[in-house]
Amino acid sequence: MTRILVVDDDPQILRALRINLRARSYDVDVAPDGAAALRSVVDHPCDLVVLDLGLPDMDGVEVIHGLRGWTDVPIIVLSGRASGEDKVAALDAGADDYVTKPFGVDELLARIRAVTRRLSSGAEGSPVVTIGEHVVDLANREVRSPDSTEVRLTPTEWQLLEILLRNPGKLISQRYLLQQVWGPSYWSETNYLRQYMAQLRHKLEAEPSRPRHLVTEPGMGYRFRP
Amino acid sequence: MTRILVVDDDPQILRALRINLRARSYDVDVAPDGAAALRSVVDHPCDLVVLDLGLPDMDGVEVIHGLRGWTDVPIIVLSGRASGEDKVAALDAGADDYVTKPFGVDELLARIRAVTRRLSSGAEGSPVVTIGEHVVDLANREVRSPDSTEVRLTPTEWQLLEILLRNPGKLISQRYLLQQVWGPSYWSETNYLRQYMAQLRHKLEAEPSRPRHLVTEPGMGYRFRP
DNA sequence: CGGCGTCGTCAAGACGGCGTCAAAATCCCA
DNA sequence: TGGGATTTTGACGCCGTCTTGACGACGCCG
């Protein structure tokens, strides 16, 4: 569960945000001013701070500094001031995002998702696609197999596989594959596709003659079935 | 050096951003449409993408999806449309930030700093890397070997090795290596790479003819395997 | 039931990339 | 200015990949 601290001196906004965030099943803390905010984060760690800059007791940028001194918790700033200087000051102080009032609740929620998404996925490796027993890492151009036998793909095989894997479940026409991999003038050389799909299946499928993930749609094209 | 890809179909904006970013000593790539952007990121890894949503060839959200399918590179979206739905769509597709035109350059730069700050703070590893029997200290430019035989690397060898070691396990394309070490116009001089990879292997690998850590991915590039 | 097209499979030759060696050109410091 | 280290350039052989052709199996349709 993601815990969010909302800092704002306007009870109305505080209430609205709390209701909206709770409805999205976030844990919500609230603080009416900067001092309370700093105290709250100290003895109640949270995953994200939504911070209004217009606080009664201290300047918002000071609050950011106070937090950044010892924690990397993401900070989304709310502000009525739309001037460039204010934004630059807040962002350079350590804020992760800056939203100008009046703002749509949907936008704020989307920005919250954007920040927390990167937070949770930060420690993990690059995105991978599992295909049967093999794990394909498109970014690193690497295939890991369960029995640690090395699987190596040639450049042409990677190109072909990448197109299919980036459109999971979708039917890709032969013409499109040929033109993407070999060039616009090769749209009719279907024998290339037969050749390389066979190679990919031999390297990735458990039973190459009975493909379960790299399937043929006769007369139309090929499809990657996750 | 942080490398930024700017995607926009307006030459004016492209030019302005390139000049401004270069002045802040960023490396800048540019792409005029979505297809060029996707291609650029594939064979030219970058640290941040600044993406205009109004592209001539494809919808901006599709570009985001195309990137997020295999990479976590941060994406800052520029857009003329200020509607909440557009923002939500782009952010939920995987964008990290959304800036509405017209925007101040200072604000964009601050947002770039905010995104890259979080990026670089997490990725810093220890400056020493062990490669087989040798211990490489990138910060001090020093190689320690077990039998105390001195290993000296030339400046060019250091540059090449540093790029590979800073991306452990990751495939680095020949184009990228050549452009980083020798300059943008040397992207096709693969004989340099062959020459210097051979030298590095002779100095660092136990069996230079059977490399275990500085491996070749035929037709694609090289990889440092820890 | 028979013809036709598509797909999977195999094999062999062409081609290009890679490692290697060698030597010329250049740089750098004494 | 000289000499050693470093970089640049050229050439060659090997090996893996790509290309190309051919053949049989299968399903579809008349």
Short mmCIF file of C-alpha atoms (C1' of nucleotides) in Angstrom, two decimals:
data_model
loop_
_atom_site.label_atom_id
_atom_site.label_comp_id
_atom_site.label_asym_id
_atom_site.label_seq_id
_atom_site.Cartn_x
_atom_site.Cartn_y
_atom_site.Cartn_z
CA MET A 1 0.00 0.00 0.00
CA THR A 2 1.35 3.40 -0.96
CA ARG A 3 1.28 6.03 1.78
CA ILE A 4 0.86 9.67 0.74
CA LEU A 5 1.28 12.78 2.89
CA VAL A 6 -0.82 15.74 1.75
CA VAL A 7 0.33 19.15 3.00
CA ASP A 8 -2.08 22.04 2.57
CA ASP A 9 -3.50 24.77 4.75
CA ASP A 10 -6.85 24.84 2.99
CA PRO A 11 -9.17 22.37 4.75
CA GLN A 12 -11.32 22.17 1.65
CA ILE A 13 -8.52 20.93 -0.60
CA LEU A 14 -7.23 18.68 2.13
CA ARG A 15 -10.63 17.03 2.42
CA ALA A 16 -11.10 16.68 -1.32
CA LEU A 17 -7.70 15.11 -1.84
CA ARG A 18 -8.05 12.77 1.08
CA ILE A 19 -11.34 11.45 -0.20
CA ASN A 20 -10.08 11.06 -3.73
CA LEU A 21 -6.86 9.36 -2.73
CA ARG A 22 -8.55 7.05 -0.25
CA ALA A 23 -10.97 6.08 -3.02
CA ARG A 24 -7.93 4.97 -5.05
CA SER A 25 -6.84 2.95 -2.03
CA TYR A 26 -3.88 5.02 -1.04
CA ASP A 27 -3.03 5.50 2.61
CA VAL A 28 -3.33 9.21 3.33
CA ASP A 29 -1.74 11.38 5.98
CA VAL A 30 -2.48 15.10 6.20
CA ALA A 31 -0.61 18.09 7.57
CA PRO A 32 -1.86 21.70 7.70
CA ASP A 33 1.54 23.42 7.72
CA GLY A 34 5.23 22.95 7.11
CA ALA A 35 6.24 22.13 10.65
CA ALA A 36 3.59 19.45 10.94
CA ALA A 37 4.65 18.05 7.58
CA LEU A 38 8.28 17.70 8.60
CA ARG A 39 7.30 16.11 11.88
CA SER A 40 4.94 13.72 10.14
CA VAL A 41 7.54 12.46 7.72
CA VAL A 42 10.05 11.96 10.52
CA ASP A 43 7.95 9.71 12.68
CA HIS A 44 5.75 8.27 9.97
CA PRO A 45 7.64 7.38 6.78
CA CYS A 46 5.61 7.77 3.60
CA ASP A 47 6.12 7.02 -0.08
CA LEU A 48 5.09 10.37 -1.54
CA VAL A 49 4.52 13.97 -0.42
CA VAL A 50 1.98 16.27 -2.07
CA LEU A 51 3.01 19.73 -0.96
CA ASP A 52 1.19 23.03 -1.31
CA LEU A 53 3.66 25.89 -1.53
CA GLY A 54 1.40 28.45 0.10
CA LEU A 55 1.78 27.47 3.73
CA PRO A 56 1.14 29.78 6.70
CA ASP A 57 4.25 29.04 8.73
CA MET A 58 7.15 28.64 6.32
CA ASP A 59 8.06 28.88 2.65
CA GLY A 60 7.37 25.78 0.64
CA VAL A 61 10.90 25.64 -0.73
CA GLU A 62 12.18 25.49 2.83
CA VAL A 63 9.98 22.48 3.48
CA ILE A 64 11.49 20.81 0.43
CA HIS A 65 14.98 21.53 1.69
CA GLY A 66 14.04 20.23 5.09
CA LEU A 67 12.95 16.95 3.59
CA ARG A 68 15.74 16.58 1.04
CA GLY A 69 18.30 16.95 3.78
CA TRP A 70 17.74 13.39 4.81
CA THR A 71 15.20 11.62 2.58
CA ASP A 72 14.62 10.93 -1.09
CA VAL A 73 10.86 10.65 -0.81
CA PRO A 74 9.23 11.94 -4.02
CA ILE A 75 7.63 15.38 -3.74
CA ILE A 76 4.85 16.75 -5.94
CA VAL A 77 4.34 20.47 -5.47
CA LEU A 78 0.99 22.23 -5.74
CA SER A 79 1.04 25.96 -6.23
CA GLY A 80 -1.15 28.86 -7.17
CA ARG A 81 1.83 30.73 -8.55
CA ALA A 82 2.46 29.83 -12.18
CA SER A 83 5.59 31.89 -12.66
CA GLY A 84 8.63 30.21 -14.11
CA GLU A 85 10.91 31.27 -11.27
CA ASP A 86 8.77 29.59 -8.65
CA LYS A 87 8.74 26.35 -10.60
CA VAL A 88 12.48 26.40 -11.14
CA ALA A 89 13.11 27.16 -7.48
CA ALA A 90 10.89 24.34 -6.27
CA LEU A 91 12.19 21.78 -8.77
CA ASP A 92 15.82 22.63 -8.14
CA ALA A 93 15.22 22.45 -4.42
CA GLY A 94 14.40 18.80 -4.97
CA ALA A 95 10.76 18.56 -5.99
CA ASP A 96 9.88 15.88 -8.54
CA ASP A 97 6.91 17.59 -10.13
CA TYR A 98 5.08 20.91 -10.05
CA VAL A 99 1.33 21.28 -10.62
CA THR A 100 -0.30 24.68 -11.00
CA LYS A 101 -3.65 25.45 -9.42
CA PRO A 102 -6.34 25.15 -10.43
CA PHE A 103 -5.60 21.56 -11.39
CA GLY A 104 -7.76 18.62 -12.39
CA VAL A 105 -7.89 15.82 -9.88
CA ASP A 106 -7.39 13.33 -12.71
CA GLU A 107 -4.18 15.04 -13.72
CA LEU A 108 -2.83 15.00 -10.19
CA LEU A 109 -3.68 11.34 -9.84
CA ALA A 110 -1.93 10.58 -13.12
CA ARG A 111 1.18 12.42 -11.96
CA ILE A 112 1.08 10.54 -8.69
CA ARG A 113 0.94 7.30 -10.63
CA ALA A 114 3.84 8.43 -12.82
CA VAL A 115 6.06 9.21 -9.84
CA THR A 116 5.22 6.11 -7.83
CA ARG A 117 5.56 3.90 -10.90
CA ARG A 118 9.18 4.90 -11.35
CA LEU A 119 9.74 4.55 -7.63
CA SER A 120 8.56 0.97 -7.39
CA SER A 121 10.24 -0.17 -10.58
CA GLY A 122 13.50 1.57 -9.85
CA ALA A 123 15.30 -1.28 -8.16
CA GLU A 124 14.35 -3.92 -10.69
CA GLY A 125 16.11 -4.84 -13.88
CA SER A 126 15.06 -4.06 -17.39
CA PRO A 127 11.67 -5.16 -18.67
CA VAL A 128 11.52 -8.73 -19.85
CA VAL A 129 9.12 -10.91 -21.78
CA THR A 130 8.68 -14.53 -20.85
CA ILE A 131 8.15 -16.90 -23.71
CA GLY A 132 7.63 -20.43 -22.53
CA GLU A 133 10.65 -21.42 -20.45
CA HIS A 134 12.81 -18.59 -21.74
CA VAL A 135 13.10 -15.02 -20.54
CA VAL A 136 13.78 -12.49 -23.26
CA ASP A 137 15.37 -9.16 -22.35
CA LEU A 138 14.87 -6.88 -25.33
CA ALA A 139 16.83 -3.95 -23.91
CA ASN A 140 19.94 -5.98 -23.19
CA ARG A 141 19.56 -8.30 -26.14
CA GLU A 142 19.76 -11.32 -23.92
CA VAL A 143 17.90 -14.62 -23.57
CA ARG A 144 18.00 -16.48 -20.29
CA SER A 145 16.93 -20.09 -20.23
CA PRO A 146 16.10 -22.13 -17.12
CA ASP A 147 18.81 -24.76 -17.59
CA SER A 148 21.45 -22.06 -18.07
CA THR A 149 22.18 -23.24 -21.60
CA GLU A 150 23.11 -20.16 -23.52
CA VAL A 151 20.68 -19.10 -26.24
CA ARG A 152 22.15 -16.79 -28.84
CA LEU A 153 20.14 -14.95 -31.48
CA THR A 154 21.51 -13.39 -34.66
CA PRO A 155 20.76 -9.74 -35.50
CA THR A 156 18.09 -10.69 -38.02
CA GLU A 157 16.46 -13.01 -35.51
CA TRP A 158 16.41 -10.21 -32.93
CA GLN A 159 14.76 -7.80 -35.33
CA LEU A 160 12.05 -10.27 -36.19
CA LEU A 161 11.46 -11.31 -32.58
CA GLU A 162 11.39 -7.74 -31.33
CA ILE A 163 8.54 -6.76 -33.65
CA LEU A 164 6.47 -9.75 -32.58
CA LEU A 165 7.17 -9.33 -28.86
CA ARG A 166 6.36 -5.64 -28.88
CA ASN A 167 2.90 -6.46 -30.18
CA PRO A 168 1.81 -9.27 -27.87
CA GLY A 169 -1.25 -11.14 -29.07
CA LYS A 170 -1.47 -9.02 -32.18
CA LEU A 171 -1.42 -10.42 -35.70
CA ILE A 172 1.49 -9.09 -37.74
CA SER A 173 1.23 -9.43 -41.51
CA GLN A 174 4.00 -11.03 -43.51
CA ARG A 175 4.36 -7.91 -45.61
CA TYR A 176 4.93 -5.75 -42.55
CA LEU A 177 7.52 -8.08 -41.07
CA LEU A 178 9.41 -8.38 -44.35
CA GLN A 179 9.45 -4.65 -44.95
CA GLN A 180 10.55 -3.85 -41.40
CA VAL A 181 13.36 -6.38 -41.28
CA TRP A 182 14.62 -6.68 -44.86
CA GLY A 183 13.41 -3.47 -46.48
CA PRO A 184 10.49 -2.24 -48.59
CA SER A 185 11.45 -4.20 -51.71
CA TYR A 186 11.38 -7.61 -50.00
CA TRP A 187 7.64 -7.66 -49.34
CA SER A 188 7.12 -10.91 -51.27
CA GLU A 189 10.11 -12.98 -50.11
CA THR A 190 8.06 -15.09 -47.74
CA ASN A 191 10.68 -17.81 -47.76
CA TYR A 192 12.84 -15.60 -45.56
CA LEU A 193 10.09 -15.55 -42.96
CA ARG A 194 9.65 -19.30 -43.11
CA GLN A 195 13.39 -19.74 -42.65
CA TYR A 196 13.81 -17.39 -39.70
CA MET A 197 10.60 -18.26 -37.89
CA ALA A 198 11.80 -21.85 -37.94
CA GLN A 199 15.12 -20.80 -36.43
CA LEU A 200 13.42 -18.76 -33.71
CA ARG A 201 11.13 -21.64 -32.85
CA HIS A 202 14.07 -24.04 -32.63
CA LYS A 203 15.81 -21.71 -30.23
CA LEU A 204 12.84 -20.64 -28.11
CA GLU A 205 10.00 -23.13 -28.35
CA ALA A 206 9.91 -26.35 -26.33
CA GLU A 207 8.50 -28.24 -29.34
CA PRO A 208 9.58 -26.36 -32.46
CA SER A 209 7.24 -28.35 -34.66
CA ARG A 210 4.31 -27.54 -32.38
CA PRO A 211 4.80 -23.85 -31.60
CA ARG A 212 2.80 -22.49 -28.68
CA HIS A 213 3.95 -18.87 -28.65
CA LEU A 214 5.25 -18.05 -32.12
CA VAL A 215 2.21 -19.13 -34.06
CA THR A 216 1.42 -19.00 -37.76
CA GLU A 217 -1.81 -17.52 -39.02
CA PRO A 218 -2.01 -19.22 -42.43
CA GLY A 219 -2.26 -16.85 -45.33
CA MET A 220 -1.99 -13.77 -43.12
CA GLY A 221 1.00 -13.55 -40.87
CA TYR A 222 2.44 -14.43 -37.48
CA ARG A 223 1.47 -13.77 -33.90
CA PHE A 224 3.20 -13.84 -30.52
CA ARG A 225 0.95 -15.48 -27.96
CA PRO A 226 2.19 -14.72 -24.40
CA MET B 1 27.58 13.39 -19.88
CA THR B 2 23.82 13.18 -20.10
CA ARG B 3 22.47 12.41 -23.56
CA ILE B 4 19.04 13.81 -24.47
CA LEU B 5 16.91 12.97 -27.49
CA VAL B 6 14.61 15.80 -28.59
CA VAL B 7 11.66 14.76 -30.77
CA ASP B 8 9.76 17.56 -32.50
CA ASP B 9 8.58 18.27 -36.03
CA ASP B 10 9.03 22.02 -35.70
CA PRO B 11 12.58 22.89 -36.82
CA GLN B 12 12.41 26.13 -34.88
CA ILE B 13 11.78 24.47 -31.53
CA LEU B 14 14.29 21.77 -32.37
CA ARG B 15 16.94 24.36 -33.01
CA ALA B 16 16.13 26.39 -29.91
CA LEU B 17 16.19 23.37 -27.63
CA ARG B 18 19.36 22.01 -29.13
CA ILE B 19 21.19 25.27 -28.59
CA ASN B 20 19.90 25.67 -25.06
CA LEU B 21 20.66 22.11 -24.05
CA ARG B 22 24.10 22.12 -25.65
CA ALA B 23 24.85 25.33 -23.75
CA ARG B 24 24.11 23.39 -20.53
CA SER B 25 26.56 20.78 -21.78
CA TYR B 26 24.09 18.04 -22.52
CA ASP B 27 24.64 15.73 -25.46
CA VAL B 28 21.72 16.27 -27.82
CA ASP B 29 20.21 14.02 -30.46
CA VAL B 30 17.24 15.16 -32.52
CA ALA B 31 14.47 13.37 -34.41
CA PRO B 32 11.75 14.97 -36.55
CA ASP B 33 9.11 12.23 -36.20
CA GLY B 34 8.12 9.18 -34.19
CA ALA B 35 9.70 6.56 -36.41
CA ALA B 36 13.04 8.34 -36.36
CA ALA B 37 12.77 8.67 -32.59
CA LEU B 38 12.22 4.97 -32.04
CA ARG B 39 15.07 4.10 -34.37
CA SER B 40 17.35 6.58 -32.67
CA VAL B 41 16.77 5.16 -29.20
CA VAL B 42 17.33 1.62 -30.43
CA ASP B 43 20.79 2.11 -31.88
CA HIS B 44 21.81 5.11 -29.82
CA PRO B 45 21.04 4.79 -26.13
CA CYS B 46 20.16 8.06 -24.40
CA ASP B 47 19.37 9.14 -20.84
CA LEU B 48 16.24 11.21 -21.46
CA VAL B 49 13.65 11.76 -24.20
CA VAL B 50 11.89 15.10 -24.71
CA LEU B 51 8.87 14.26 -26.85
CA ASP B 52 6.46 16.55 -28.64
CA LEU B 53 3.03 14.93 -28.90
CA GLY B 54 2.10 16.59 -32.20
CA LEU B 55 4.12 14.47 -34.62
CA PRO B 56 3.35 14.08 -38.31
CA ASP B 57 3.64 10.32 -38.64
CA MET B 58 2.20 8.77 -35.48
CA ASP B 59 0.40 9.61 -32.27
CA GLY B 60 2.69 10.63 -29.45
CA VAL B 61 1.16 8.12 -27.05
CA GLU B 62 2.08 5.36 -29.47
CA VAL B 63 5.68 6.53 -29.40
CA ILE B 64 5.60 6.31 -25.62
CA HIS B 65 4.24 2.77 -25.81
CA GLY B 66 6.86 1.86 -28.38
CA LEU B 67 9.59 2.97 -26.01
CA ARG B 68 8.11 1.60 -22.80
CA GLY B 69 7.88 -1.82 -24.39
CA TRP B 70 11.56 -2.34 -23.79
CA THR B 71 13.21 0.60 -22.06
CA ASP B 72 12.76 2.68 -18.91
CA VAL B 73 14.35 5.83 -20.30
CA PRO B 74 12.66 8.90 -18.74
CA ILE B 75 10.24 10.74 -21.05
CA ILE B 76 9.20 14.38 -20.76
CA VAL B 77 6.24 15.22 -22.98
CA LEU B 78 5.71 18.57 -24.65
CA SER B 79 2.24 19.35 -25.91
CA GLY B 80 0.07 22.15 -27.15
CA ARG B 81 -3.00 20.45 -25.80
CA ALA B 82 -3.65 21.37 -22.18
CA SER B 83 -6.66 19.17 -21.63
CA GLY B 84 -6.66 16.86 -18.67
CA GLU B 85 -7.39 13.77 -20.72
CA ASP B 86 -4.33 14.21 -22.88
CA LYS B 87 -2.14 14.58 -19.83
CA VAL B 88 -3.60 11.53 -18.15
CA ALA B 89 -3.23 9.46 -21.32
CA ALA B 90 0.41 10.41 -21.81
CA LEU B 91 1.38 9.99 -18.17
CA ASP B 92 -0.36 6.64 -17.84
CA ALA B 93 1.28 5.47 -21.05
CA GLY B 94 4.57 5.87 -19.26
CA ALA B 95 5.63 9.49 -19.54
CA ASP B 96 7.40 10.98 -16.53
CA ASP B 97 6.35 14.58 -16.96
CA TYR B 98 4.03 16.69 -19.11
CA VAL B 99 4.78 20.29 -20.07
CA THR B 100 2.19 22.44 -21.81
CA LYS B 101 3.18 24.81 -24.60
CA PRO B 102 4.00 27.59 -24.52
CA PHE B 103 6.56 26.78 -21.86
CA GLY B 104 9.50 28.66 -20.46
CA VAL B 105 12.87 27.22 -21.32
CA ASP B 106 13.94 27.64 -17.72
CA GLU B 107 11.04 25.54 -16.57
CA LEU B 108 11.84 22.77 -19.02
CA LEU B 109 15.46 22.78 -17.96
CA ALA B 110 14.43 22.58 -14.32
CA ARG B 111 12.17 19.62 -15.06
CA ILE B 112 14.99 17.94 -16.96
CA ARG B 113 17.23 18.43 -13.95
CA ALA B 114 14.54 17.03 -11.66
CA VAL B 115 14.16 13.87 -13.74
CA THR B 116 17.86 13.24 -14.33
CA ARG B 117 18.67 13.97 -10.69
CA ARG B 118 16.57 11.05 -9.54
CA LEU B 119 18.00 8.91 -12.31
CA SER B 120 21.66 9.46 -11.55
CA SER B 121 21.34 9.24 -7.76
CA GLY B 122 20.34 5.61 -7.91
CA ALA B 123 22.64 4.30 -10.59
CA GLU B 124 25.95 5.18 -9.01
CA GLY B 125 27.94 2.08 -8.33
CA SER B 126 31.31 1.55 -6.80
CA PRO B 127 34.07 2.84 -9.04
CA VAL B 128 36.03 -0.41 -8.90
CA VAL B 129 35.06 -3.34 -11.07
CA THR B 130 36.51 -6.81 -10.99
CA ILE B 131 37.04 -8.40 -14.34
CA GLY B 132 38.38 -11.90 -14.11
CA GLU B 133 41.62 -11.78 -12.10
CA HIS B 134 42.05 -8.05 -12.48
CA VAL B 135 40.61 -5.20 -10.44
CA VAL B 136 39.84 -2.08 -12.45
CA ASP B 137 39.60 1.27 -10.67
CA LEU B 138 37.83 3.60 -13.06
CA ALA B 139 38.20 6.67 -10.86
CA ASN B 140 41.96 6.38 -10.43
CA ARG B 141 42.62 4.90 -13.86
CA GLU B 142 44.40 1.93 -12.37
CA VAL B 143 44.43 -1.81 -12.91
CA ARG B 144 45.60 -4.16 -10.19
CA SER B 145 46.43 -7.73 -11.08
CA PRO B 146 46.92 -10.63 -8.64
CA ASP B 147 50.55 -11.38 -9.55
CA SER B 148 51.46 -7.70 -9.22
CA THR B 149 52.45 -7.50 -12.86
CA GLU B 150 51.70 -4.00 -13.92
CA VAL B 151 48.92 -3.53 -16.48
CA ARG B 152 48.92 -0.24 -18.35
CA LEU B 153 46.08 0.97 -20.54
CA THR B 154 46.30 3.73 -23.12
CA PRO B 155 43.82 6.65 -23.04
CA THR B 156 41.78 5.22 -25.88
CA GLU B 157 41.66 1.85 -24.19
CA TRP B 158 40.37 3.51 -20.99
CA GLN B 159 37.60 5.31 -22.82
CA LEU B 160 36.44 2.14 -24.48
CA LEU B 161 36.67 0.06 -21.32
CA GLU B 162 34.90 2.67 -19.22
CA ILE B 163 31.80 2.70 -21.42
CA LEU B 164 31.55 -1.07 -21.31
CA LEU B 165 32.17 -1.33 -17.55
CA ARG B 166 29.64 1.37 -16.72
CA ASN B 167 26.96 -0.73 -18.40
CA PRO B 168 27.56 -4.20 -16.99
CA GLY B 169 25.70 -6.92 -18.84
CA LYS B 170 24.28 -4.44 -21.32
CA LEU B 171 24.82 -4.67 -25.04
CA ILE B 172 26.56 -1.61 -26.44
CA SER B 173 26.25 -1.08 -30.16
CA GLN B 174 29.33 -0.58 -32.29
CA ARG B 175 27.96 2.75 -33.51
CA TYR B 176 27.61 4.04 -29.98
CA LEU B 177 31.10 3.01 -28.96
CA LEU B 178 32.69 4.51 -32.06
CA GLN B 179 30.82 7.79 -31.70
CA GLN B 180 31.61 8.09 -28.01
CA VAL B 181 35.31 7.32 -28.30
CA TRP B 182 36.33 8.61 -31.73
CA GLY B 183 33.58 11.09 -32.60
CA PRO B 184 30.33 11.21 -34.58
CA SER B 185 31.95 10.84 -37.99
CA TYR B 186 33.67 7.55 -37.15
CA TRP B 187 30.49 5.51 -36.81
CA SER B 188 31.50 3.04 -39.50
CA GLU B 189 35.19 2.49 -38.69
CA THR B 190 34.62 -0.88 -37.10
CA ASN B 191 38.25 -1.84 -37.61
CA TYR B 192 39.16 0.49 -34.75
CA LEU B 193 36.90 -1.48 -32.46
CA ARG B 194 38.36 -4.78 -33.59
CA GLN B 195 41.86 -3.44 -32.98
CA TYR B 196 41.24 -2.04 -29.51
CA MET B 197 39.01 -4.80 -28.24
CA ALA B 198 41.81 -7.20 -29.12
CA GLN B 199 44.27 -5.07 -27.14
CA LEU B 200 41.98 -4.90 -24.11
CA ARG B 201 41.46 -8.63 -24.19
CA HIS B 202 45.19 -9.27 -24.35
CA LYS B 203 45.71 -7.10 -21.30
CA LEU B 204 42.72 -8.19 -19.22
CA GLU B 205 41.45 -11.58 -20.30
CA ALA B 206 43.05 -14.83 -19.19
CA GLU B 207 42.58 -16.33 -22.65
CA PRO B 208 42.42 -13.43 -25.11
CA SER B 209 41.25 -15.68 -27.92
CA ARG B 210 38.43 -17.01 -25.72
CA PRO B 211 37.11 -13.90 -23.99
CA ARG B 212 34.84 -14.47 -21.00
CA HIS B 213 34.10 -10.88 -19.96
CA LEU B 214 34.62 -8.69 -23.00
CA VAL B 215 32.40 -10.57 -25.38
CA THR B 216 31.40 -9.89 -28.96
CA GLU B 217 27.79 -9.97 -30.07
CA PRO B 218 28.29 -10.53 -33.80
CA GLY B 219 26.67 -7.94 -35.99
CA MET B 220 25.48 -5.88 -33.04
CA GLY B 221 28.14 -4.77 -30.60
CA TYR B 222 30.06 -5.67 -27.48
CA ARG B 223 29.12 -6.51 -23.91
CA PHE B 224 30.88 -6.59 -20.54
CA ARG B 225 29.86 -9.71 -18.67
CA PRO B 226 30.76 -9.42 -14.94
"C1'" DC C 1 -11.06 -36.94 -55.35
"C1'" DG C 2 -7.40 -34.14 -57.46
"C1'" DG C 3 -5.15 -29.59 -58.25
"C1'" DC C 4 -3.21 -25.62 -56.11
"C1'" DG C 5 -1.00 -22.67 -52.96
"C1'" DT C 6 1.16 -22.10 -48.49
"C1'" DC C 7 4.02 -23.63 -44.98
"C1'" DG C 8 7.88 -26.24 -42.74
"C1'" DT C 9 12.27 -28.35 -43.48
"C1'" DC C 10 16.78 -29.31 -45.27
"C1'" DA C 11 21.03 -28.35 -47.62
"C1'" DA C 12 24.62 -25.80 -49.97
"C1'" DG C 13 26.87 -21.75 -51.64
"C1'" DA C 14 27.74 -16.66 -51.21
"C1'" DC C 15 28.80 -13.05 -48.42
"C1'" DG C 16 30.37 -10.18 -44.78
"C1'" DG C 17 32.01 -9.58 -40.12
"C1'" DC C 18 35.51 -10.54 -36.95
"C1'" DG C 19 40.12 -11.60 -35.14
"C1'" DT C 20 44.76 -11.21 -36.24
"C1'" DC C 21 49.18 -9.62 -37.87
"C1'" DA C 22 52.02 -6.07 -39.67
"C1'" DA C 23 53.57 -1.58 -40.82
"C1'" DA C 24 53.12 3.29 -41.51
"C1'" DA C 25 51.88 7.71 -39.45
"C1'" DT C 26 51.44 10.51 -35.50
"C1'" DC C 27 52.01 12.16 -30.92
"C1'" DC C 28 54.58 13.23 -26.74
"C1'" DC C 29 58.20 14.01 -23.74
"C1'" DA C 30 62.98 14.38 -22.78
"C1'" DT D 1 65.57 16.78 -32.52
"C1'" DG D 2 65.28 11.93 -31.39
"C1'" DG D 3 63.07 7.78 -29.69
"C1'" DG D 4 59.37 5.31 -27.62
"C1'" DA D 5 54.58 4.83 -27.11
"C1'" DT D 6 50.22 5.31 -29.29
"C1'" DT D 7 47.14 5.67 -32.94
"C1'" DT D 8 45.84 4.88 -37.63
"C1'" DT D 9 45.63 2.16 -41.76
"C1'" DG D 10 45.82 -1.90 -44.72
"C1'" DA D 11 45.47 -6.77 -45.75
"C1'" DC D 12 44.18 -11.63 -45.13
"C1'" DG D 13 41.90 -16.02 -43.59
"C1'" DC D 14 38.33 -18.07 -40.96
"C1'" DC D 15 33.85 -18.74 -39.43
"C1'" DG D 16 29.07 -17.69 -38.75
"C1'" DT D 17 25.25 -15.65 -40.92
"C1'" DC D 18 22.53 -14.74 -44.72
"C1'" DT D 19 20.76 -15.99 -49.09
"C1'" DT D 20 18.90 -19.09 -52.32
"C1'" DG D 21 16.83 -23.16 -54.14
"C1'" DA D 22 14.36 -27.40 -53.81
"C1'" DC D 23 11.20 -30.82 -51.85
"C1'" DG D 24 7.42 -32.91 -49.22
"C1'" DA D 25 3.31 -32.22 -46.06
"C1'" DC D 26 -0.84 -30.18 -45.20
"C1'" DG D 27 -5.13 -27.70 -45.80
"C1'" DC D 28 -8.38 -25.42 -48.87
"C1'" DC D 29 -11.34 -25.35 -52.72
"C1'" DG D 30 -13.36 -26.70 -56.77
#
